[in-house]
PDB file of C-alpha atoms in Angstrom:
ATOM      1  CA  MET E   1      13.529  -9.671  15.083  1.00 85.00           C
ATOM      2  CA  PRO E   2      10.273  -9.013  13.580  1.00 94.00           C
ATOM      3  CA  VAL E   3       6.552 -10.084  15.048  1.00 97.00           C
ATOM      4  CA  THR E   4       4.032 -10.030  12.660  1.00 97.00           C
ATOM      5  CA  TYR E   5       0.452  -9.562  14.045  1.00 97.00           C
ATOM      6  CA  ASP E   6      -2.527 -10.254  11.230  1.00 96.00           C
ATOM      7  CA  SER E   7      -6.274 -10.687  11.474  1.00 96.00           C
ATOM      8  CA  LEU E   8      -5.796 -12.663   8.010  1.00 93.00           C
ATOM      9  CA  ALA E   9      -9.130 -11.548   6.932  1.00 91.00           C
ATOM     10  CA  ARG E  10      -7.083 -10.097   4.255  1.00 88.00           C
ATOM     11  CA  GLY E  11      -3.147 -11.213   4.022  1.00 86.00           C
ATOM     12  CA  HIS E  12      -1.890 -14.810   4.414  1.00 85.00           C
ATOM     13  CA  GLU E  13       0.741 -16.592   7.014  1.00 88.00           C
ATOM     14  CA  GLU E  14       2.021 -18.252   4.011  1.00 85.00           C
ATOM     15  CA  ALA E  15       4.084 -14.365   3.468  1.00 85.00           C
ATOM     16  CA  VAL E  16       5.286 -14.774   7.185  1.00 90.00           C
ATOM     17  CA  ARG E  17       9.058 -15.524   6.562  1.00 87.00           C
ATOM     18  CA  TRP E  18      10.451 -14.477   9.680  1.00 89.00           C
ATOM     19  CA  GLY E  19       9.909 -14.250  13.351  1.00 94.00           C
ATOM     20  CA  PRO E  20       6.737 -14.928  15.071  1.00 96.00           C
ATOM     21  CA  PHE E  21       3.136 -14.820  13.643  1.00 97.00           C
ATOM     22  CA  VAL E  22       0.094 -14.313  15.863  1.00 97.00           C
ATOM     23  CA  GLN E  23      -3.046 -14.240  14.554  1.00 97.00           C
ATOM     24  CA  GLY E  24      -5.372 -10.897  16.635  1.00 97.00           C
ATOM     25  CA  ASP E  25      -7.090  -8.389  15.356  1.00 97.00           C
ATOM     26  CA  ILE E  26      -6.173  -4.879  16.295  1.00 97.00           C
ATOM     27  CA  GLY E  27      -9.119  -3.944  17.979  1.00 97.00           C
ATOM     28  CA  ASP E  28      -8.255  -6.473  20.001  1.00 98.00           C
ATOM     29  CA  ALA E  29      -6.745  -5.015  22.923  1.00 98.00           C
ATOM     30  CA  ALA E  30      -6.237  -7.531  25.327  1.00 98.00           C
ATOM     31  CA  LEU E  31      -4.890  -9.624  22.165  1.00 98.00           C
ATOM     32  CA  LEU E  32      -2.752  -6.377  21.107  1.00 98.00           C
ATOM     33  CA  GLY E  33      -1.126  -6.009  25.102  1.00 97.00           C
ATOM     34  CA  GLU E  34      -0.295  -9.211  25.604  1.00 98.00           C
ATOM     35  CA  THR E  35       1.796  -9.557  22.210  1.00 98.00           C
ATOM     36  CA  MET E  36       4.066  -5.616  22.891  1.00 98.00           C
ATOM     37  CA  ARG E  37       4.680  -7.269  26.704  1.00 97.00           C
ATOM     38  CA  ARG E  38       5.120 -11.188  25.429  1.00 97.00           C
ATOM     39  CA  TYR E  39       7.815 -10.030  22.933  1.00 97.00           C
ATOM     40  CA  ARG E  40       8.995  -6.572  24.055  1.00 97.00           C
ATOM     41  CA  VAL E  41       7.907  -4.565  20.786  1.00 97.00           C
ATOM     42  CA  GLU E  42       9.994  -1.658  20.703  1.00 96.00           C
ATOM     43  CA  ALA E  43       8.028   0.103  17.563  1.00 98.00           C
ATOM     44  CA  ILE E  44       5.223  -0.889  15.022  1.00 98.00           C
ATOM     45  CA  VAL E  45       4.904  -0.827  11.413  1.00 98.00           C
ATOM     46  CA  HIS E  46       1.188  -0.650  10.450  1.00 98.00           C
ATOM     47  CA  LEU E  47       0.464  -2.081   7.654  1.00 96.00           C
ATOM     48  CA  ALA E  48      -3.271  -3.487   8.783  1.00 95.00           C
ATOM     49  CA  ALA E  49      -5.892  -0.961   6.579  1.00 95.00           C
ATOM     50  CA  PHE E  50      -8.782  -1.154   4.474  1.00 94.00           C
ATOM     51  CA  ALA E  51      -7.658  -0.309   0.947  1.00 90.00           C
ATOM     52  CA  TYR E  52      -9.815  -0.510  -1.918  1.00 88.00           C
ATOM     53  CA  VAL E  53     -11.325   3.224  -3.525  1.00 87.00           C
ATOM     54  CA  GLY E  54     -14.354   0.887  -4.687  1.00 84.00           C
ATOM     55  CA  GLU E  55     -15.345  -1.038  -1.643  1.00 91.00           C
ATOM     56  CA  SER E  56     -14.620   2.557   0.467  1.00 94.00           C
ATOM     57  CA  ILE E  57     -17.209   4.091  -1.209  1.00 92.00           C
ATOM     58  CA  GLU E  58     -19.943   0.560  -1.297  1.00 94.00           C
ATOM     59  CA  HIS E  59     -19.015  -0.032   2.805  1.00 97.00           C
ATOM     60  CA  PRO E  60     -17.334   3.155   4.660  1.00 97.00           C
ATOM     61  CA  ALA E  61     -18.788   1.785   7.727  1.00 98.00           C
ATOM     62  CA  ARG E  62     -16.525  -0.952   7.008  1.00 97.00           C
ATOM     63  CA  TYR E  63     -13.356   1.721   6.346  1.00 98.00           C
ATOM     64  CA  PHE E  64     -14.393   4.109   8.982  1.00 98.00           C
ATOM     65  CA  GLU E  65     -14.782   0.970  12.401  1.00 98.00           C
ATOM     66  CA  ASN E  66     -11.448  -1.134  10.901  1.00 97.00           C
ATOM     67  CA  ASN E  67      -9.131   2.063   9.753  1.00 98.00           C
ATOM     68  CA  VAL E  68     -10.024   4.438  12.516  1.00 98.00           C
ATOM     69  CA  ARG E  69     -11.639   2.454  15.190  1.00 98.00           C
ATOM     70  CA  LYS E  70      -9.482  -0.271  15.600  1.00 98.00           C
ATOM     71  CA  GLY E  71      -6.278   1.804  14.751  1.00 98.00           C
ATOM     72  CA  LEU E  72      -7.493   4.206  17.217  1.00 98.00           C
ATOM     73  CA  THR E  73      -7.199   0.522  20.021  1.00 98.00           C
ATOM     74  CA  LEU E  74      -3.908   0.703  18.013  1.00 98.00           C
ATOM     75  CA  LEU E  75      -2.523   3.631  18.998  1.00 98.00           C
ATOM     76  CA  ASP E  76      -3.125   3.131  22.940  1.00 98.00           C
ATOM     77  CA  ALA E  77      -1.977  -0.203  23.323  1.00 98.00           C
ATOM     78  CA  ALA E  78       0.885   1.084  21.691  1.00 98.00           C
ATOM     79  CA  VAL E  79       0.891   4.077  24.636  1.00 98.00           C
ATOM     80  CA  GLU E  80       0.262   2.299  27.309  1.00 97.00           C
ATOM     81  CA  ALA E  81       3.151  -0.515  26.342  1.00 97.00           C
ATOM     82  CA  GLY E  82       4.724   2.459  26.498  1.00 97.00           C
ATOM     83  CA  ILE E  83       6.098   1.942  22.402  1.00 97.00           C
ATOM     84  CA  ARG E  84       8.046   5.045  21.030  1.00 96.00           C
ATOM     85  CA  HIS E  85       8.497   4.445  17.179  1.00 98.00           C
ATOM     86  CA  PHE E  86       5.523   4.330  14.515  1.00 98.00           C
ATOM     87  CA  VAL E  87       5.138   3.735  10.931  1.00 98.00           C
ATOM     88  CA  PHE E  88       2.495   4.129   9.410  1.00 98.00           C
ATOM     89  CA  SER E  89       1.223   2.795   6.021  1.00 97.00           C
ATOM     90  CA  SER E  90      -0.553   5.752   4.531  1.00 98.00           C
ATOM     91  CA  SER E  91      -1.869   6.402   0.645  1.00 96.00           C
ATOM     92  CA  CYS E  92      -1.849   9.522  -1.253  1.00 94.00           C
ATOM     93  CA  ALA E  93      -5.808   9.389  -1.472  1.00 93.00           C
ATOM     94  CA  THR E  94      -5.148  11.284   1.431  1.00 95.00           C
ATOM     95  CA  TYR E  95      -4.836  13.955  -0.639  1.00 94.00           C
ATOM     96  CA  GLY E  96      -7.392  13.707  -3.088  1.00 90.00           C
ATOM     97  CA  ILE E  97      -7.991  15.652  -6.651  1.00 87.00           C
ATOM     98  CA  PRO E  98      -4.331  17.722  -6.530  1.00 83.00           C
ATOM     99  CA  ASN E  99      -4.131  21.051  -7.744  1.00 78.00           C
ATOM    100  CA  GLY E 100      -0.030  20.801  -9.000  1.00 71.00           C
ATOM    101  CA  SER E 101       1.654  18.494 -11.020  1.00 75.00           C
ATOM    102  CA  LEU E 102       3.547  16.726  -8.796  1.00 91.00           C
ATOM    103  CA  ILE E 103       2.352  16.037  -5.115  1.00 95.00           C
ATOM    104  CA  SER E 104       4.126  17.638  -2.766  1.00 96.00           C
ATOM    105  CA  GLU E 105       3.372  16.429   1.157  1.00 96.00           C
ATOM    106  CA  ASP E 106       2.517  20.586   1.715  1.00 94.00           C
ATOM    107  CA  MET E 107       0.191  20.345  -0.721  1.00 94.00           C
ATOM    108  CA  PRO E 108      -3.658  20.380   0.945  1.00 94.00           C
ATOM    109  CA  GLN E 109      -4.697  16.889   2.356  1.00 95.00           C
ATOM    110  CA  ARG E 110      -9.063  16.942   0.601  1.00 94.00           C
ATOM    111  CA  PRO E 111      -9.997  12.995   0.278  1.00 94.00           C
ATOM    112  CA  ILE E 112     -12.431  12.540  -2.363  1.00 91.00           C
ATOM    113  CA  ASN E 113     -13.095   8.232  -0.993  1.00 92.00           C
ATOM    114  CA  PRO E 114     -14.002   6.966   2.482  1.00 96.00           C
ATOM    115  CA  TYR E 115     -10.826   4.809   2.180  1.00 95.00           C
ATOM    116  CA  GLY E 116      -8.641   8.312   1.879  1.00 95.00           C
ATOM    117  CA  GLU E 117     -10.690   9.073   4.861  1.00 98.00           C
ATOM    118  CA  THR E 118     -10.097   7.425   7.102  1.00 98.00           C
ATOM    119  CA  LYS E 119      -5.930   7.415   6.414  1.00 98.00           C
ATOM    120  CA  LEU E 120      -6.133  11.490   6.653  1.00 98.00           C
ATOM    121  CA  ILE E 121      -7.646  10.756  10.311  1.00 98.00           C
ATOM    122  CA  PHE E 122      -5.435   8.419  11.139  1.00 98.00           C
ATOM    123  CA  GLU E 123      -2.420  10.719  10.076  1.00 98.00           C
ATOM    124  CA  ARG E 124      -4.085  13.486  12.353  1.00 98.00           C
ATOM    125  CA  ALA E 125      -4.561  11.053  15.741  1.00 98.00           C
ATOM    126  CA  LEU E 126      -0.531  10.390  16.041  1.00 98.00           C
ATOM    127  CA  ARG E 127      -0.592  13.903  15.222  1.00 97.00           C
ATOM    128  CA  TRP E 128      -1.971  14.325  18.951  1.00 98.00           C
ATOM    129  CA  TYR E 129      -0.461  11.290  20.105  1.00 98.00           C
ATOM    130  CA  GLY E 130       3.225  12.201  19.882  1.00 97.00           C
ATOM    131  CA  GLU E 131       2.280  15.883  21.212  1.00 97.00           C
ATOM    132  CA  ALA E 132       0.666  14.159  24.210  1.00 97.00           C
ATOM    133  CA  TYR E 133       2.153  10.747  24.520  1.00 97.00           C
ATOM    134  CA  GLY E 134       5.361  11.059  22.939  1.00 96.00           C
ATOM    135  CA  LEU E 135       4.620   9.034  20.297  1.00 97.00           C
ATOM    136  CA  ASN E 136       6.984   9.584  17.616  1.00 97.00           C
ATOM    137  CA  SER E 137       6.078   8.300  13.679  1.00 98.00           C
ATOM    138  CA  VAL E 138       6.589   8.500  10.083  1.00 98.00           C
ATOM    139  CA  ILE E 139       3.535   8.685   8.010  1.00 98.00           C
ATOM    140  CA  LEU E 140       4.540   6.834   4.349  1.00 98.00           C
ATOM    141  CA  ARG E 141       1.942   7.846   1.997  1.00 98.00           C
ATOM    142  CA  TYR E 142       2.310   5.224  -1.111  1.00 95.00           C
ATOM    143  CA  PHE E 143       1.744   6.279  -4.300  1.00 95.00           C
ATOM    144  CA  ASN E 144       0.614   3.017  -6.282  1.00 93.00           C
ATOM    145  CA  ALA E 145       2.639  -0.227  -4.664  1.00 94.00           C
ATOM    146  CA  ALA E 146       3.345  -2.415  -7.428  1.00 96.00           C
ATOM    147  CA  GLY E 147       5.368  -5.553  -8.731  1.00 95.00           C
ATOM    148  CA  ALA E 148       6.942  -8.593  -6.363  1.00 94.00           C
ATOM    149  CA  ASP E 149       9.282 -10.541  -5.077  1.00 88.00           C
ATOM    150  CA  PRO E 150      12.279 -10.524  -7.660  1.00 85.00           C
ATOM    151  CA  ASP E 151      12.266 -14.192  -6.935  1.00 79.00           C
ATOM    152  CA  GLY E 152       8.993 -15.191  -7.156  1.00 76.00           C
ATOM    153  CA  GLU E 153       7.869 -15.862  -3.888  1.00 79.00           C
ATOM    154  CA  ILE E 154       6.005 -13.169  -2.546  1.00 84.00           C
ATOM    155  CA  GLY E 155       3.448 -11.518  -4.746  1.00 82.00           C
ATOM    156  CA  GLU E 156      -0.096 -10.171  -5.106  1.00 82.00           C
ATOM    157  CA  GLU E 157      -2.721 -12.170  -3.607  1.00 79.00           C
ATOM    158  CA  HIS E 158      -6.555 -10.474  -3.302  1.00 74.00           C
ATOM    159  CA  SER E 159     -10.032 -11.274  -3.187  1.00 74.00           C
ATOM    160  CA  PRO E 160     -10.840  -9.535  -5.321  1.00 78.00           C
ATOM    161  CA  GLU E 161      -8.345  -8.971  -7.003  1.00 80.00           C
ATOM    162  CA  THR E 162      -8.686  -5.207  -7.998  1.00 81.00           C
ATOM    163  CA  HIS E 163      -5.039  -3.790  -8.981  1.00 89.00           C
ATOM    164  CA  VAL E 164      -4.252  -2.648 -11.812  1.00 94.00           C
ATOM    165  CA  ILE E 165      -1.535  -4.534 -13.090  1.00 96.00           C
ATOM    166  CA  PRO E 166      -2.312  -8.437 -11.748  1.00 94.00           C
ATOM    167  CA  LEU E 167      -5.904  -7.289 -13.543  1.00 95.00           C
ATOM    168  CA  ILE E 168      -3.617  -6.793 -16.979  1.00 97.00           C
ATOM    169  CA  LEU E 169      -1.436  -9.618 -16.180  1.00 96.00           C
ATOM    170  CA  ALA E 170      -4.519 -11.945 -15.800  1.00 95.00           C
ATOM    171  CA  ALA E 171      -5.936 -10.416 -18.253  1.00 96.00           C
ATOM    172  CA  ALA E 172      -3.212 -11.638 -21.179  1.00 96.00           C
ATOM    173  CA  ASP E 173      -2.836 -14.717 -19.196  1.00 94.00           C
ATOM    174  CA  GLY E 174      -6.208 -16.284 -20.652  1.00 92.00           C
ATOM    175  CA  GLY E 175      -8.928 -14.077 -18.330  1.00 91.00           C
ATOM    176  CA  ASP E 176     -11.423 -11.447 -18.150  1.00 92.00           C
ATOM    177  CA  SER E 177     -10.853  -8.715 -20.755  1.00 96.00           C
ATOM    178  CA  PHE E 178      -9.568  -5.677 -18.516  1.00 96.00           C
ATOM    179  CA  LYS E 179     -11.407  -3.256 -17.536  1.00 96.00           C
ATOM    180  CA  VAL E 180     -10.008   0.414 -18.143  1.00 97.00           C
ATOM    181  CA  PHE E 181     -12.714   2.775 -16.237  1.00 96.00           C
ATOM    182  CA  GLY E 182     -12.009   6.133 -18.429  1.00 96.00           C
ATOM    183  CA  ASP E 183     -10.489   6.971 -21.554  1.00 95.00           C
ATOM    184  CA  ASP E 184     -11.560  10.867 -21.287  1.00 95.00           C
ATOM    185  CA  TYR E 185      -9.573  12.467 -18.618  1.00 94.00           C
ATOM    186  CA  GLU E 186      -6.758  14.476 -19.609  1.00 91.00           C
ATOM    187  CA  THR E 187      -4.317  12.861 -19.903  1.00 93.00           C
ATOM    188  CA  PRO E 188      -2.258  11.914 -23.113  1.00 94.00           C
ATOM    189  CA  ASP E 189      -4.596   9.313 -24.067  1.00 96.00           C
ATOM    190  CA  GLY E 190      -7.512  10.261 -22.001  1.00 97.00           C
ATOM    191  CA  THR E 191      -7.060   7.559 -18.876  1.00 97.00           C
ATOM    192  CA  CYS E 192      -5.828   7.404 -15.259  1.00 94.00           C
ATOM    193  CA  VAL E 193      -1.920   7.970 -14.815  1.00 95.00           C
ATOM    194  CA  ARG E 194      -0.105   7.174 -11.676  1.00 95.00           C
ATOM    195  CA  ASP E 195       3.114   6.980  -9.892  1.00 97.00           C
ATOM    196  CA  PHE E 196       4.216   3.131  -9.688  1.00 97.00           C
ATOM    197  CA  VAL E 197       6.524   1.974  -7.234  1.00 97.00           C
ATOM    198  CA  HIS E 198       8.229  -1.595  -6.705  1.00 97.00           C
ATOM    199  CA  VAL E 199       7.409  -2.627  -3.595  1.00 96.00           C
ATOM    200  CA  ARG E 200      11.047  -3.703  -2.462  1.00 95.00           C
ATOM    201  CA  ASP E 201      12.001   0.150  -2.982  1.00 97.00           C
ATOM    202  CA  ILE E 202       8.235   0.523  -0.336  1.00 97.00           C
ATOM    203  CA  ALA E 203       9.957  -2.243   2.426  1.00 95.00           C
ATOM    204  CA  GLU E 204      13.413  -0.198   2.150  1.00 97.00           C
ATOM    205  CA  ALA E 205      11.664   2.745   2.984  1.00 98.00           C
ATOM    206  CA  HIS E 206      10.133   1.528   5.968  1.00 98.00           C
ATOM    207  CA  VAL E 207      13.730  -0.068   7.136  1.00 97.00           C
ATOM    208  CA  ARG E 208      14.670   3.495   6.478  1.00 98.00           C
ATOM    209  CA  ALA E 209      12.141   5.399   8.935  1.00 98.00           C
ATOM    210  CA  LEU E 210      12.909   2.958  11.940  1.00 97.00           C
ATOM    211  CA  ALA E 211      16.471   3.669  11.444  1.00 97.00           C
ATOM    212  CA  CYS E 212      15.402   8.060  11.380  1.00 96.00           C
ATOM    213  CA  LEU E 213      12.845   7.630  14.891  1.00 97.00           C
ATOM    214  CA  GLU E 214      15.847   5.499  16.381  1.00 96.00           C
ATOM    215  CA  LYS E 215      18.296   8.203  15.588  1.00 95.00           C
ATOM    216  CA  GLY E 216      15.882  10.787  17.566  1.00 94.00           C
ATOM    217  CA  HIS E 217      14.369  12.719  14.382  1.00 94.00           C
ATOM    218  CA  ALA E 218      11.044  14.272  14.954  1.00 95.00           C
ATOM    219  CA  SER E 219       7.759  12.892  12.968  1.00 97.00           C
ATOM    220  CA  THR E 220       7.362  13.699   9.863  1.00 97.00           C
ATOM    221  CA  ALA E 221       4.791  13.305   6.817  1.00 98.00           C
ATOM    222  CA  VAL E 222       6.736  11.429   3.496  1.00 98.00           C
ATOM    223  CA  ASN E 223       5.626  10.423   0.044  1.00 98.00           C
ATOM    224  CA  LEU E 224       6.090   6.950  -1.559  1.00 98.00           C
ATOM    225  CA  GLY E 225       6.889   7.635  -5.182  1.00 97.00           C
ATOM    226  CA  THR E 226       8.613   8.075  -8.087  1.00 97.00           C
ATOM    227  CA  GLY E 227       7.803  11.108  -9.712  1.00 96.00           C
ATOM    228  CA  THR E 228       7.249  10.128 -13.112  1.00 96.00           C
ATOM    229  CA  GLY E 229       3.338   8.803 -13.770  1.00 96.00           C
ATOM    230  CA  HIS E 230       2.306   6.032 -16.404  1.00 97.00           C
ATOM    231  CA  SER E 231      -1.317   5.969 -18.432  1.00 97.00           C
ATOM    232  CA  VAL E 232      -3.456   2.786 -17.828  1.00 97.00           C
ATOM    233  CA  MET E 233      -2.677   2.434 -21.854  1.00 98.00           C
ATOM    234  CA  GLN E 234       1.141   2.058 -20.665  1.00 98.00           C
ATOM    235  CA  LEU E 235       0.980  -0.140 -18.862  1.00 98.00           C
ATOM    236  CA  MET E 236      -1.018  -2.523 -21.058  1.00 98.00           C
ATOM    237  CA  ALA E 237       2.297  -1.599 -23.553  1.00 98.00           C
ATOM    238  CA  CYS E 238       4.055  -3.414 -21.325  1.00 98.00           C
ATOM    239  CA  ALA E 239       2.643  -6.173 -19.773  1.00 98.00           C
ATOM    240  CA  GLN E 240       1.649  -6.721 -23.908  1.00 97.00           C
ATOM    241  CA  GLU E 241       5.823  -6.694 -24.240  1.00 97.00           C
ATOM    242  CA  VAL E 242       6.779  -8.431 -21.219  1.00 97.00           C
ATOM    243  CA  THR E 243       4.365 -11.595 -21.961  1.00 97.00           C
ATOM    244  CA  GLY E 244       4.798 -11.085 -25.301  1.00 97.00           C
ATOM    245  CA  ARG E 245       0.477 -11.915 -24.740  1.00 97.00           C
ATOM    246  CA  THR E 246      -2.145  -9.576 -25.772  1.00 96.00           C
ATOM    247  CA  VAL E 247      -3.579  -7.798 -23.306  1.00 97.00           C
ATOM    248  CA  PRO E 248      -7.269  -8.078 -24.152  1.00 97.00           C
ATOM    249  CA  TYR E 249     -10.217  -4.859 -22.672  1.00 97.00           C
ATOM    250  CA  THR E 250     -12.968  -3.501 -22.513  1.00 97.00           C
ATOM    251  CA  ILE E 251     -13.249   0.870 -22.005  1.00 97.00           C
ATOM    252  CA  CYS E 252     -15.888   1.174 -18.649  1.00 96.00           C
ATOM    253  CA  PRO E 253     -17.251   4.657 -17.542  1.00 95.00           C
ATOM    254  CA  ARG E 254     -15.195   6.130 -14.585  1.00 92.00           C
ATOM    255  CA  ARG E 255     -15.097   4.772 -11.492  1.00 84.00           C
ATOM    256  CA  PRO E 256     -16.594   7.471  -8.756  1.00 78.00           C
ATOM    257  CA  GLY E 257     -13.106   8.578  -6.516  1.00 70.00           C
ATOM    258  CA  ASP E 258     -10.223   8.604  -9.360  1.00 80.00           C
ATOM    259  CA  PRO E 259      -8.741  11.340  -9.904  1.00 81.00           C
ATOM    260  CA  PRO E 260      -6.567  11.809 -13.040  1.00 88.00           C
ATOM    261  CA  VAL E 261      -3.367  12.164 -12.479  1.00 90.00           C
ATOM    262  CA  LEU E 262      -1.391  11.193  -8.616  1.00 89.00           C
ATOM    263  CA  VAL E 263       2.658  11.751  -9.565  1.00 95.00           C
ATOM    264  CA  ALA E 264       4.512  11.734  -6.372  1.00 96.00           C
ATOM    265  CA  ASP E 265       7.240  14.878  -5.904  1.00 96.00           C
ATOM    266  CA  CYS E 266       9.728  12.293  -3.476  1.00 96.00           C
ATOM    267  CA  ASN E 267      12.059  15.037  -2.818  1.00 96.00           C
ATOM    268  CA  ARG E 268      11.298  14.800   1.199  1.00 97.00           C
ATOM    269  CA  ALA E 269      12.094  10.802   0.956  1.00 97.00           C
ATOM    270  CA  ARG E 270      15.923  11.983  -0.158  1.00 97.00           C
ATOM    271  CA  GLU E 271      16.181  14.881   2.664  1.00 96.00           C
ATOM    272  CA  VAL E 272      14.845  12.760   5.326  1.00 96.00           C
ATOM    273  CA  LEU E 273      15.124   8.974   4.361  1.00 97.00           C
ATOM    274  CA  GLY E 274      18.344   9.089   2.360  1.00 97.00           C
ATOM    275  CA  TRP E 275      15.661   6.373  -0.255  1.00 97.00           C
ATOM    276  CA  HIS E 276      15.240   7.203  -3.861  1.00 95.00           C
ATOM    277  CA  ALA E 277      12.803   4.082  -5.645  1.00 96.00           C
ATOM    278  CA  ARG E 278      15.764   2.019  -7.006  1.00 94.00           C
ATOM    279  CA  CYS E 279      13.813  -0.865  -8.773  1.00 93.00           C
ATOM    280  CA  SER E 280      10.713   0.974  -9.458  1.00 96.00           C
ATOM    281  CA  ASP E 281      10.933   0.778 -13.317  1.00 95.00           C
ATOM    282  CA  LEU E 282       7.988   0.165 -15.509  1.00 97.00           C
ATOM    283  CA  ARG E 283       9.260  -2.836 -16.922  1.00 97.00           C
ATOM    284  CA  THR E 284      11.176  -4.297 -14.035  1.00 96.00           C
ATOM    285  CA  ILE E 285       6.989  -3.728 -11.838  1.00 97.00           C
ATOM    286  CA  ILE E 286       5.727  -5.755 -14.602  1.00 97.00           C
ATOM    287  CA  LYS E 287       8.294  -8.757 -14.767  1.00 96.00           C
ATOM    288  CA  THR E 288       8.274  -9.534 -11.056  1.00 96.00           C
ATOM    289  CA  ALA E 289       4.692  -9.625 -11.011  1.00 95.00           C
ATOM    290  CA  TRP E 290       4.413 -11.467 -13.967  1.00 95.00           C
ATOM    291  CA  ARG E 291       7.079 -13.878 -12.955  1.00 93.00           C
ATOM    292  CA  TRP E 292       5.119 -13.929  -9.862  1.00 90.00           C
ATOM    293  CA  ARG E 293       2.017 -15.059 -11.408  1.00 91.00           C
ATOM    294  CA  LEU E 294       3.382 -17.795 -12.923  1.00 89.00           C
ATOM    295  CA  SER E 295       5.482 -19.480  -9.849  1.00 82.00           C
ATOM    296  CA  ARG E 296       2.508 -19.037  -7.935  1.00 78.00           C
ATOM    297  CA  ARG E 297       0.264 -20.654 -10.854  1.00 74.00           C
ATOM    298  CA  ARG E 298       3.034 -23.809 -10.443  1.00 67.00           C
ATOM    299  CA  SER E 299       2.775 -24.030  -6.926  1.00 66.00           C
ATOM    300  CA  LEU E 300      -0.868 -24.492  -7.717  1.00 60.00           C
ATOM    301  CA  ALA E 301      -1.377 -26.876  -9.640  1.00 57.00           C
ATOM    302  CA  SER E 302       1.693 -28.759  -8.051  1.00 58.00           C
ATOM    303  CA  GLU E 303      -0.930 -28.893  -4.771  1.00 58.00           C
ATOM    304  CA  ARG E 304      -3.641 -30.166  -6.942  1.00 60.00           C
ATOM    305  CA  ALA E 305      -1.660 -33.186  -8.477  1.00 55.00           C
ATOM    306  CA  LEU E 306      -0.630 -34.238  -4.790  1.00 53.00           C
TER     307      LEU E 306
END
């Protein structure tokens, strides 16, 4: 039975669909310990980091506080509770600007923004906690998580929204013009290229990571992606095809901390987890995200009508 522990600082209680919910901060050592004892927690999936690159550049202290200091409190509580299995939601942002076309887990990690730096610091902490306390871990380095529940029940809802696909769909749905940050990168169409992976595939990877640890596999780090990159312009073209609407856009200067290309080498995920992306083609990702947006709009309209 899963237990969801969330401060709701950036999450939504309505998204909790299975098992009990505990509202709490990962910096609250007493509540963490009580929760782990009460529910006899056997493994932890840590997804509680702040994750906006731009915000991390403007407010690095906020990111080191939440992602590092409070993250270490979570690790200490896990060790105190005798937990031995830990799955960490990390990021391709730990690699910085890669040297090759495909990024493997063995490439140097040189973050170029505080968000990536805090993820890397926590990865290193996990290594040493494993050495000293026997806390085995699987680090999942997401590339660009995207899409929504295919049934339209759960999807992205951030405030402010910073993720590219929801912003493109908002523009298609009559919102503000979509901002393209840079069209002068050394890519085929001048815009950034990213590897997008559907959230359903990411969820499956977490289940497989937990099973891997239960079988006694050594700690490891694994990329989660598709091995195929798509540019911002390609995203807009696909969104226009899926929605049947025009996406108005404006070219803006590059953002600090944005690498031109991030695409995953996913061989280790196949070898270690037996995982590969099954529903992460771009059209499926955008189609599910669009369905979620329309479903959410209808739901909010119904609530206002009551």
